PDB file of C-alpha atoms and ligand atoms in Angstrom:
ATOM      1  CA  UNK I   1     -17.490 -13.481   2.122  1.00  0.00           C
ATOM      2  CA  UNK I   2     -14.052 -12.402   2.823  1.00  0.00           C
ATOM      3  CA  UNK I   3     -13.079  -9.232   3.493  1.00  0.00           C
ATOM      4  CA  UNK I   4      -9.113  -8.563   2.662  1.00  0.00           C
ATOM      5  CA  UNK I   5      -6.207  -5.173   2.732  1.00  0.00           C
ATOM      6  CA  UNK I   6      -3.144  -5.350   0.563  1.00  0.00           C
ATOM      7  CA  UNK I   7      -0.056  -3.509   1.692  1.00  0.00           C
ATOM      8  CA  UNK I   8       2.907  -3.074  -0.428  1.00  0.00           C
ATOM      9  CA  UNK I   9       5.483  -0.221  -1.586  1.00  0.00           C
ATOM     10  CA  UNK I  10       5.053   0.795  -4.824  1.00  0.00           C
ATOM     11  CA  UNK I  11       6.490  -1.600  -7.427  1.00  0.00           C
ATOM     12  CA  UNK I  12       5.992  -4.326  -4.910  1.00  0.00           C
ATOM     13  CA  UNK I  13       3.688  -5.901  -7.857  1.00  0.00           C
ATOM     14  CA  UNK I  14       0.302  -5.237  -5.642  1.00  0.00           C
ATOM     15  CA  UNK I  15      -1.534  -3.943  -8.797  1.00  0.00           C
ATOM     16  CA  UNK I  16      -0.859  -7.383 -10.474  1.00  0.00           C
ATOM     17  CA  UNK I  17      -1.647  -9.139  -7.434  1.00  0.00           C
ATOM     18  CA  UNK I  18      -4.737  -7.312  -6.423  1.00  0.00           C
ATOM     19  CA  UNK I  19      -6.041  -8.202  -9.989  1.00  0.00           C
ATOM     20  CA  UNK I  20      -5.667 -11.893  -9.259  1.00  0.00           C
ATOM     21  CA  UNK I  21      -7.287 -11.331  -5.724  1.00  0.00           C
ATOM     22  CA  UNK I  22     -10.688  -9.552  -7.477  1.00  0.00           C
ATOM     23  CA  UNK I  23     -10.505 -12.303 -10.112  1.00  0.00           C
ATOM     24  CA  UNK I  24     -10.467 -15.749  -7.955  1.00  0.00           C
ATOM     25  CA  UNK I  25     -12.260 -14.263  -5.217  1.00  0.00           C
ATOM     26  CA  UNK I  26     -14.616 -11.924  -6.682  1.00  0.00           C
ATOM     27  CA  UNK I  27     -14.413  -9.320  -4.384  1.00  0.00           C
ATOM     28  CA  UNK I  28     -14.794  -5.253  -4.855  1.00  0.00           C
ATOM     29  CA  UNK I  29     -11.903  -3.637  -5.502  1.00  0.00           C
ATOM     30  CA  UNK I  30     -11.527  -0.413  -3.776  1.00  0.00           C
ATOM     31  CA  UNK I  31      -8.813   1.510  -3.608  1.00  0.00           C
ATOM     32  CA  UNK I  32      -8.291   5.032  -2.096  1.00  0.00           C
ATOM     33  CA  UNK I  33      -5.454   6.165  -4.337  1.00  0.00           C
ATOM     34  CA  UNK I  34      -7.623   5.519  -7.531  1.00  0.00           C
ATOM     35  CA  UNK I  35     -10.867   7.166  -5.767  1.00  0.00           C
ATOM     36  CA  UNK I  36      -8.898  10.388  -5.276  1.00  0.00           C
ATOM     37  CA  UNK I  37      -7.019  10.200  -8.664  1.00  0.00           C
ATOM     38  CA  UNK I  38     -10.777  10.237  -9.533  1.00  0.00           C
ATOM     39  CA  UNK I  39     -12.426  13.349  -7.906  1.00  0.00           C
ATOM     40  CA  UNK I  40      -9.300  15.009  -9.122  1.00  0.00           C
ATOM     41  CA  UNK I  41      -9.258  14.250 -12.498  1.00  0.00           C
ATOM     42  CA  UNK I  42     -13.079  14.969 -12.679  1.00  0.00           C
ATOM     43  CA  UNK I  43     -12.725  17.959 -10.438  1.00  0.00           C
ATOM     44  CA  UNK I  44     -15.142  17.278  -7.967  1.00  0.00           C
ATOM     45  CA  UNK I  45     -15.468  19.653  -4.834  1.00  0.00           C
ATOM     46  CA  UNK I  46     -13.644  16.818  -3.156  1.00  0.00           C
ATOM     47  CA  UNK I  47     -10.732  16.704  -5.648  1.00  0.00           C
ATOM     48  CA  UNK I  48     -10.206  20.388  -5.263  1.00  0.00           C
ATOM     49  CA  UNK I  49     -10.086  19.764  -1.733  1.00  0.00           C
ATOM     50  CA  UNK I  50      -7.029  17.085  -1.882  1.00  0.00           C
ATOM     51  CA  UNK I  51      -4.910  17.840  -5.289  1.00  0.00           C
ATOM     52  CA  UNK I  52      -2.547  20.199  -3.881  1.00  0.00           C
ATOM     53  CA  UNK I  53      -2.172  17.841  -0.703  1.00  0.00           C
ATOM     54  CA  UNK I  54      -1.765  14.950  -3.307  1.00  0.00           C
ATOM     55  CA  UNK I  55       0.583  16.665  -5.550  1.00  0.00           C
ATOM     56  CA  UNK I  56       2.883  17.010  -2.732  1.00  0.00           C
ATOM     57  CA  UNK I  57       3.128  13.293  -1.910  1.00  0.00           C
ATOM     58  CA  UNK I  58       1.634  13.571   1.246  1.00  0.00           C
ATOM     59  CA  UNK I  59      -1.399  12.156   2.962  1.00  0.00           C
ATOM     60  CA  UNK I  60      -4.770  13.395   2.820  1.00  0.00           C
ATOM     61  CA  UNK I  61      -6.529  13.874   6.196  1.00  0.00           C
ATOM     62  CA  UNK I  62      -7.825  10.945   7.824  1.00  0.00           C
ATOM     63  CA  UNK I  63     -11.233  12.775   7.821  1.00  0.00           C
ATOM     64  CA  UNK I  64     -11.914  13.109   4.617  1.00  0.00           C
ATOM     65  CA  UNK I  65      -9.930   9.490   3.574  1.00  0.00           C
ATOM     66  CA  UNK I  66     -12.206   7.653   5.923  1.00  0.00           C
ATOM     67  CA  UNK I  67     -15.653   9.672   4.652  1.00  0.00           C
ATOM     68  CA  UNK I  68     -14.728   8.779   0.945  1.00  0.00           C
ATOM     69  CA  UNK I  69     -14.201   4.928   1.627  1.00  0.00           C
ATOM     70  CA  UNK I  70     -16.847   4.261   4.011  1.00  0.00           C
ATOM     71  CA  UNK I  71     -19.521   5.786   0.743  1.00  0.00           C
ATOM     72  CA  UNK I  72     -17.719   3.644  -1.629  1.00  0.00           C
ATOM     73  CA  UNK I  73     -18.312   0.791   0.800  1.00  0.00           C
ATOM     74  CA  UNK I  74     -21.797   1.854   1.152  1.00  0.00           C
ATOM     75  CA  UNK I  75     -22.345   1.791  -2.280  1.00  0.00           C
ATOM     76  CA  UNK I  76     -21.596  -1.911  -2.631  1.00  0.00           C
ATOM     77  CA  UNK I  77     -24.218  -3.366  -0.092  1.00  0.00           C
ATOM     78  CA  UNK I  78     -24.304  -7.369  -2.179  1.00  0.00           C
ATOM     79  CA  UNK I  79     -20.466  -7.136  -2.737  1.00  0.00           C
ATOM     80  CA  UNK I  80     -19.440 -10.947  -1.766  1.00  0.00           C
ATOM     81  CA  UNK I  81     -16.374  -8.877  -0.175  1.00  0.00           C
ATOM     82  CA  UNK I  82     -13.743  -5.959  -0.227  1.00  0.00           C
ATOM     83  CA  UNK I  83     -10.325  -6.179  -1.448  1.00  0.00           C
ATOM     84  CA  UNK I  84      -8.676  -2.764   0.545  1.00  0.00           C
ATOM     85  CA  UNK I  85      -6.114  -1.435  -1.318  1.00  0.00           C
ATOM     86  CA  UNK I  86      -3.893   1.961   0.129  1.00  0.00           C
ATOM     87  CA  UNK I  87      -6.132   1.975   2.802  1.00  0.00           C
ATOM     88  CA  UNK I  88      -5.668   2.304   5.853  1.00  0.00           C
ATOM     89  CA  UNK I  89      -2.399   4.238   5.991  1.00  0.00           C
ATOM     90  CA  UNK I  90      -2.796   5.338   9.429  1.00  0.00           C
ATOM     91  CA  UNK I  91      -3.813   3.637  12.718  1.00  0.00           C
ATOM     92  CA  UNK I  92      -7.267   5.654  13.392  1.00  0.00           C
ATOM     93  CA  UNK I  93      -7.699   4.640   9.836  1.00  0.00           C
ATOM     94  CA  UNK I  94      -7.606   1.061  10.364  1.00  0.00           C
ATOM     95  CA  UNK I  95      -9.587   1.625  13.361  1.00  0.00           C
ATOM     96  CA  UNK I  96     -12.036   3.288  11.480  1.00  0.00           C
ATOM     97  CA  UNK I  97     -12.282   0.209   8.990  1.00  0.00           C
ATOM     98  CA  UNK I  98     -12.473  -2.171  11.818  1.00  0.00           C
ATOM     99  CA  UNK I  99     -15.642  -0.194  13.348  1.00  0.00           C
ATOM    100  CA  UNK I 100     -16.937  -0.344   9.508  1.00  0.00           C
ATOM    101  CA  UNK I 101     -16.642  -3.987   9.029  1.00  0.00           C
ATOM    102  CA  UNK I 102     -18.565  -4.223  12.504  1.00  0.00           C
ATOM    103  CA  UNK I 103     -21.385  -1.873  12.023  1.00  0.00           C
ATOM    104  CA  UNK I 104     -21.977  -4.458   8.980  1.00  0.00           C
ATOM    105  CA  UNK I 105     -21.566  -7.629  11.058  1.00  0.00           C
ATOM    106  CA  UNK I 106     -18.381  -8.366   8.984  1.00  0.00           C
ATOM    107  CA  UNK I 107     -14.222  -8.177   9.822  1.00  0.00           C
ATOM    108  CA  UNK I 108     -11.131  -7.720   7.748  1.00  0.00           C
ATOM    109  CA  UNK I 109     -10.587 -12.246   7.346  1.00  0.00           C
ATOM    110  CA  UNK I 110      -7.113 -10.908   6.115  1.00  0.00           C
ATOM    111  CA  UNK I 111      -4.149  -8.904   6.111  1.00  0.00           C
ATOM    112  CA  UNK I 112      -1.402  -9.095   3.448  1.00  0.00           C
ATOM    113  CA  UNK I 113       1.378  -7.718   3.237  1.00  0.00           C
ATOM    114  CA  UNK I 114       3.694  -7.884   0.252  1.00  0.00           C
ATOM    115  CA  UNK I 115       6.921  -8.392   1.659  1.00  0.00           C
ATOM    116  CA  UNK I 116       9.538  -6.178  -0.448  1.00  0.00           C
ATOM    117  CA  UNK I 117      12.896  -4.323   0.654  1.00  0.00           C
ATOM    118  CA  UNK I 118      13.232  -0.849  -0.187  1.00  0.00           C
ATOM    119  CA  UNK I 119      16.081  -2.061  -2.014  1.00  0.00           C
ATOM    120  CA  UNK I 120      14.337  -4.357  -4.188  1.00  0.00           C
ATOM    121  CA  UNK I 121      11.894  -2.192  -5.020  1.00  0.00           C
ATOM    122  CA  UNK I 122      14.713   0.872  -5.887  1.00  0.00           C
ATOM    123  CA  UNK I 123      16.110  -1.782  -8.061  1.00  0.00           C
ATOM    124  CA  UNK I 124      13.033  -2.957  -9.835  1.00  0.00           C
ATOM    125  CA  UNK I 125      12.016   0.805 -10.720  1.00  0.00           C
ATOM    126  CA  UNK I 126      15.701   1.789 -12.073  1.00  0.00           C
ATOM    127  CA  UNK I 127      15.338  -1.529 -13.939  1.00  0.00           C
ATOM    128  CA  UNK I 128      12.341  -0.470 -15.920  1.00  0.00           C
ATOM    129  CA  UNK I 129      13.438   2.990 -16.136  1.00  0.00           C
ATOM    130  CA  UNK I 130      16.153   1.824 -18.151  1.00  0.00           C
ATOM    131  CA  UNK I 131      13.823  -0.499 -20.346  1.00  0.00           C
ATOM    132  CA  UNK I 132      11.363   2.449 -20.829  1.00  0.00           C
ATOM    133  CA  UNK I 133      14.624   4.780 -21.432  1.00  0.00           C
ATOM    134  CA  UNK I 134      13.122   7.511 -19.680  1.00  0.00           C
ATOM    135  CA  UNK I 135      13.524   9.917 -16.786  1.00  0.00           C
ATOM    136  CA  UNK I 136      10.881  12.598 -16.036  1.00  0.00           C
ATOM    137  CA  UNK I 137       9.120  14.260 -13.774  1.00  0.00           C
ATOM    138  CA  UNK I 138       6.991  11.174 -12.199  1.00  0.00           C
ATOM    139  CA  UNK I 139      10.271   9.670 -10.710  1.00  0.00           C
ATOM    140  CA  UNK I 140      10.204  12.660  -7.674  1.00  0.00           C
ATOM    141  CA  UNK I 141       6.725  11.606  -7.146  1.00  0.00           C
ATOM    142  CA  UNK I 142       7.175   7.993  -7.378  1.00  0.00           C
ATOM    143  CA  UNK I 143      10.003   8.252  -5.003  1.00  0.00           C
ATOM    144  CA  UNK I 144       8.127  10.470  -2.412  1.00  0.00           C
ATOM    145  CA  UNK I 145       5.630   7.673  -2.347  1.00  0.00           C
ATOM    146  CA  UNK I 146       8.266   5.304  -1.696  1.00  0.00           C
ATOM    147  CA  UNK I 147       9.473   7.420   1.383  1.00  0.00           C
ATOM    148  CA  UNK I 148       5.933   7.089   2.523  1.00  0.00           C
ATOM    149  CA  UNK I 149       4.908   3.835   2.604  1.00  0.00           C
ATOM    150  CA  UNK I 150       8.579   2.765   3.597  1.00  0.00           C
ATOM    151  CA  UNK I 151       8.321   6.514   6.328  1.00  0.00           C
ATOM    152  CA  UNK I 152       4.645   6.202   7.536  1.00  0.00           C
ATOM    153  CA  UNK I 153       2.054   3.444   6.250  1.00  0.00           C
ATOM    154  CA  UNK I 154       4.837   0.852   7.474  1.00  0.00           C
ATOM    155  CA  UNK I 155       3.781   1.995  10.752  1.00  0.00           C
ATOM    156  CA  UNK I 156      -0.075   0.421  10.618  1.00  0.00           C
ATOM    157  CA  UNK I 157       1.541  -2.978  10.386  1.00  0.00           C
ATOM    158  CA  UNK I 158       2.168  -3.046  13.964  1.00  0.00           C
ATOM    159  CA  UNK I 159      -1.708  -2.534  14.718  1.00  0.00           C
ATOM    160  CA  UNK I 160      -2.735  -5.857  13.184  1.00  0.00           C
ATOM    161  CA  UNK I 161       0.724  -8.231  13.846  1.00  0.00           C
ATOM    162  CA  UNK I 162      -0.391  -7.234  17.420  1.00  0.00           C
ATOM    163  CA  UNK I 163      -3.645  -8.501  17.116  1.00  0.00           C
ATOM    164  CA  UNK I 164      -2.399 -11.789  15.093  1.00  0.00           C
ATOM    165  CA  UNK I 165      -3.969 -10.745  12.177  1.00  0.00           C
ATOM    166  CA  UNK I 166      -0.992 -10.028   9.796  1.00  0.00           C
ATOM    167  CA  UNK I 167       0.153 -12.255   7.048  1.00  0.00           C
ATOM    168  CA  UNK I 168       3.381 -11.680   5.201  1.00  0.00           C
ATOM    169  CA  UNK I 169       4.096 -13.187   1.904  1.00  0.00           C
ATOM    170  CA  UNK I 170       7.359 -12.848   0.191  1.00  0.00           C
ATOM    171  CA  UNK I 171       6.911 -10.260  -2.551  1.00  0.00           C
ATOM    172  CA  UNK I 172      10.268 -11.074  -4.347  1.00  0.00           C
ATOM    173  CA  UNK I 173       9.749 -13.926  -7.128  1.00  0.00           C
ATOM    174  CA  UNK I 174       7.531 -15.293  -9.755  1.00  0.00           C
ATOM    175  CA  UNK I 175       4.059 -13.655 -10.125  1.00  0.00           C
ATOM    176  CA  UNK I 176       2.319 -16.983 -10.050  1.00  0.00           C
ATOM    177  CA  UNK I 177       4.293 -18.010  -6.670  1.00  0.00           C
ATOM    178  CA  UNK I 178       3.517 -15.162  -4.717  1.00  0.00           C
ATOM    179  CA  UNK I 179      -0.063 -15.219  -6.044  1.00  0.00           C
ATOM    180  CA  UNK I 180      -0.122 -19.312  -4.568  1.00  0.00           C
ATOM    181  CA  UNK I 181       1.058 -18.247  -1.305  1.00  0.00           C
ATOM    182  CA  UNK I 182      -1.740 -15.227  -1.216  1.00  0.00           C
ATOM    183  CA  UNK I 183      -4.159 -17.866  -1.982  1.00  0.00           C
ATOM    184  CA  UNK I 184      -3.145 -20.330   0.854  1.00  0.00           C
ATOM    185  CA  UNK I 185      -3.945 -17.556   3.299  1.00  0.00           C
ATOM    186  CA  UNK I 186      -6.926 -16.279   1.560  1.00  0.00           C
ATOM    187  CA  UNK I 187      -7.766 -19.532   1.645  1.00  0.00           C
ATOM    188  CA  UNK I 188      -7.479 -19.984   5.221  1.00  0.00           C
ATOM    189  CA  UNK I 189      -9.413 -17.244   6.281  1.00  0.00           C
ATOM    190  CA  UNK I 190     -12.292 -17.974   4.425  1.00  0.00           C
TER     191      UNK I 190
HETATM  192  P1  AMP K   1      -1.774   5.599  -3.928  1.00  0.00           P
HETATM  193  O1  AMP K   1      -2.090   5.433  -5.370  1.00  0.00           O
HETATM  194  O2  AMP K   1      -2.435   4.560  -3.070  1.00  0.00           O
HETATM  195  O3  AMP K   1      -0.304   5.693  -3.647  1.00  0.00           O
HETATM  196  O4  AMP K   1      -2.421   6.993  -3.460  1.00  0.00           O
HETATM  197  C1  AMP K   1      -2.106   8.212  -4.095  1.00  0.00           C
HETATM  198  C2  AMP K   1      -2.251   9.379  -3.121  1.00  0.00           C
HETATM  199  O5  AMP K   1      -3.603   9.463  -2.644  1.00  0.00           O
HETATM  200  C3  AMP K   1      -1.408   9.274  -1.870  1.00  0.00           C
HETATM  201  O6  AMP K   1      -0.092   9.733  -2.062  1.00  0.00           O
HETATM  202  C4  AMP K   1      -2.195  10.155  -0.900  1.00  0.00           C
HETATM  203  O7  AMP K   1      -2.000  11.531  -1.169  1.00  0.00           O
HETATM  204  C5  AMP K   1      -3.622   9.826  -1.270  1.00  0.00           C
HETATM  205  N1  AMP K   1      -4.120   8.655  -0.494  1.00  0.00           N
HETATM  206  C6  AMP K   1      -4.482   7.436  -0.973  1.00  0.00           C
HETATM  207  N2  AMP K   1      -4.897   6.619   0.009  1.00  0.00           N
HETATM  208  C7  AMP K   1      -4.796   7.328   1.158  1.00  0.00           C
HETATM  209  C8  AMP K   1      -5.055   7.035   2.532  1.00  0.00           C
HETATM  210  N3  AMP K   1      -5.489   5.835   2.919  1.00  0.00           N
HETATM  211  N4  AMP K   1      -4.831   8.022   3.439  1.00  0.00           N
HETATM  212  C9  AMP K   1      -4.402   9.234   3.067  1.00  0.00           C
HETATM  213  N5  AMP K   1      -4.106   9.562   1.804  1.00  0.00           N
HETATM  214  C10 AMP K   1      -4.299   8.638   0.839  1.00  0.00           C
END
């Protein structure tokens, strides 16, 4: 059992990452993002509630963020463990999560954060807007999610390099070698 959050800007390579994490270790993916990209799409009473807050870029309450993942958690009673992934952006969130894990008898084993300049990440996104040889509307949205994670989710990191429970692995590099060093402290937790 190994319970495990991601952190990383966008185009920090966390999708491909988190795929190799649910593979080897076999744990339930859930991610926030996709849950509310969900009730929107389907427009369900909770999707009505966030899409304008989500169209702007900007966080949806902690409220109604913590509700939605403690359910999906809820829903998953013989998962072998949870890989956390855009959650928690905020302190009271990762509070919340930490209260979660212990009204199960479990913990978060691990933190990870994919370790990516702003820079790098700028670069990597012009890169394959160049390849894709397009420019639309997405880009103001992608780059208001930079400004967040970079502007506010940053700011959870603190909470858990406090508490000694931070890893950071070096983002920049071959998929397979940042995977190997994920591993080796996945693999130390365990
Ligand atoms: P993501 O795909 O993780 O970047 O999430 C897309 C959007 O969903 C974010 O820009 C927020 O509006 C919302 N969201 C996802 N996770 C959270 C969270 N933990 N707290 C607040 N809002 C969130």
């Amino acid at each position: 059992m190994i319970n495990i959050v991601i952190f990383g800007p966008p185009g920090a390579g966390k999708g491909t990452q988190s795929e190799k994490i649910i593979e080897k270790y076999g744990v339930v993916h859930i991610s926030t993002g996709d849950l509310f990209r969900w009730h929107t799409k389907n427009d369900t009473p909770l999707g009505l509630k966030v899409k304008e807050i989500m169209n702007s870029g900007q966080l949806v309450s902690d409220d109604i963020t913590i509700a939605m993942l403690r359910e999906e958690v809820e829903k998953n009673p013989d998962a072998s463990g949870f890989l956390f992934d855009g959650f928690p952006r905020t302190v009271p969130q990762a509070e919340a999560l930490d209260e979660l894990m212990k009204s199960m008898n479990q913990q978060i084993d691990a933190v990870v954060e994919l370790d990516v300049t702003e820079e790098e990440v700028r670069g990597r996104i012009a890169k394959r807007k160049e390849l894709e040889g397009r420019a639309d509307d997405a880009d103001d949205k992608l780059e208001r999610r930079i400004q967040e994670y970079f502007n506010k989710t940053i700011h959870v990191l603190p909470y858990y390099k406090e508490q000694g429970r931070l890893s950071t692995v070096n983002g920049i590099g071959e998929i397979d070698a940042i995977f190997a060093s994920i591993s080796e402290v996945l693999d130390s937790k365990k």
